[in-house]
Amino acid sequence: MNTPTNVGTKERSKLLEQALMRHVYDRSQFMMPRFTPGDWWECDLWAISRFDYSIEYEIKVTRADFRRDAKKARDFRWESLNKLGMIAAKDERCQNRFYYVTPRGLIAPAELPANCGLIAFGEYPEHARGHCFSDY
């Protein structure tokens, strides 16, 4: 069986996505992978919770990819928008919740941007439940 430590980045991302979908399934009314809600950025997994919260899950398998996320920005109509800045400010255009999903140990909870949660899966994500670290 392949583990996330001995497979490529793309395969690791797919394993995390599958584990995340199992983790989120019982907590959601609806979920959709690779979805772009409205004028937002593409979500690796987007869900509506049982309590009607919209939730974005962003899968990261490398630290470089995590650091690149801070630079996500776009010009929208008359303003320049930074994704993490909008999440930190709890902008009304954001999802209600935002989580990074990573292999365990990739990101420490202290490294998370404001108003972002972390779900970290262990070495065998297909058999493990994620551990959630969040400020929510």
XYZ file of C-alpha atoms in Angstrom:
136
model
C 0.000 0.000 0.000
C 1.337 3.438 -0.892
C 1.713 5.947 1.887
C 1.856 9.706 1.409
C 5.592 9.660 2.147
C 6.564 7.448 -0.783
C 4.261 8.683 -3.538
C 4.290 11.798 -5.698
C 2.662 15.095 -4.869
C -0.319 14.483 -7.143
C -0.998 11.061 -5.615
C -0.607 12.469 -2.081
C -3.130 15.174 -2.913
C -5.585 12.572 -4.233
C -5.205 10.428 -1.084
C -5.861 13.466 1.105
C -8.891 14.427 -0.984
C -10.380 10.950 -0.594
C -9.711 10.911 3.153
C -11.183 14.401 3.494
C -14.350 13.430 1.648
C -14.832 10.497 4.046
C -14.119 12.818 6.995
C -16.600 15.471 5.811
C -19.344 13.143 4.519
C -21.237 12.667 7.812
C -20.881 16.335 8.741
C -22.323 17.786 5.540
C -25.583 18.142 3.680
C -23.715 18.594 0.421
C -20.129 18.590 -0.821
C -18.461 19.166 -4.171
C -14.791 18.775 -5.139
C -13.026 21.376 -7.307
C -15.895 23.873 -7.183
C -15.800 27.647 -7.641
C -18.623 29.362 -5.730
C -19.640 32.686 -7.274
C -16.769 35.149 -7.660
C -14.508 33.202 -5.309
C -11.395 31.100 -5.949
C -11.646 27.395 -6.789
C -12.112 25.212 -3.705
C -10.451 21.792 -3.505
C -13.585 20.702 -1.644
C -16.619 22.867 -0.917
C -19.339 21.767 1.477
C -22.520 22.898 3.175
C -22.615 21.738 6.798
C -25.656 20.347 8.572
C -25.950 23.813 10.145
C -25.951 25.587 6.738
C -22.375 26.902 6.915
C -20.457 27.038 3.654
C -17.011 25.512 4.157
C -13.933 25.580 1.946
C -11.225 22.939 2.273
C -7.858 23.661 0.668
C -5.515 20.663 0.291
C -1.784 21.357 0.659
C 0.892 18.666 0.352
C 3.999 20.866 0.327
C 5.103 23.837 2.408
C 5.845 25.771 -0.786
C 2.224 25.352 -1.904
C 1.046 26.536 1.527
C 3.265 29.649 1.304
C 2.032 30.393 -2.237
C -1.527 30.532 -0.924
C -0.741 33.824 0.861
C -0.177 35.424 -2.548
C -3.553 34.441 -4.037
C -5.086 37.664 -5.246
C -7.187 38.918 -8.102
C -8.645 42.108 -9.411
C -12.392 42.110 -9.051
C -14.359 44.971 -10.496
C -12.786 48.059 -8.905
C -10.728 46.424 -6.150
C -7.767 44.083 -5.738
C -8.628 41.162 -3.463
C -6.326 38.959 -1.403
C -7.970 35.668 -0.437
C -6.378 35.220 2.997
C -6.863 38.903 3.810
C -10.561 38.554 3.083
C -10.792 35.429 5.251
C -8.920 37.159 8.100
C -11.294 40.127 7.880
C -14.325 37.793 7.754
C -15.434 39.467 4.545
C -19.067 38.671 3.711
C -18.005 37.262 0.315
C -15.984 34.486 2.017
C -17.120 31.029 2.957
C -18.264 30.707 6.583
C -15.344 28.389 7.398
C -11.946 27.739 5.788
C -9.671 24.767 6.498
C -6.264 23.729 5.217
C -5.997 19.955 4.811
C -2.467 18.565 5.043
C -0.393 15.547 5.973
C 0.271 15.629 9.720
C 3.267 17.790 10.603
C 3.362 19.836 7.389
C 1.886 22.952 9.012
C 1.820 23.806 12.714
C -1.423 25.334 14.016
C 0.575 28.452 15.000
C 1.446 29.030 11.305
C -2.187 29.328 10.231
C -3.458 32.666 8.957
C -6.224 34.309 10.993
C -9.624 32.588 10.843
C -8.242 29.474 9.122
C -8.511 25.954 10.528
C -6.304 22.908 9.960
C -7.241 19.287 9.393
C -4.148 17.059 9.461
C -4.175 13.421 8.393
C -1.623 10.824 9.491
C 0.592 8.537 7.430
C -2.262 6.377 6.118
C -5.043 8.911 5.457
C -7.263 6.305 3.789
C -7.630 4.568 7.177
C -7.348 7.518 9.571
C -9.584 10.267 10.771
C -8.296 13.797 10.497
C -7.344 15.770 13.558
C -8.810 19.255 13.482
C -7.052 22.320 14.865
C -9.102 25.474 14.609
C -9.822 28.875 16.097
C -13.542 28.623 15.275
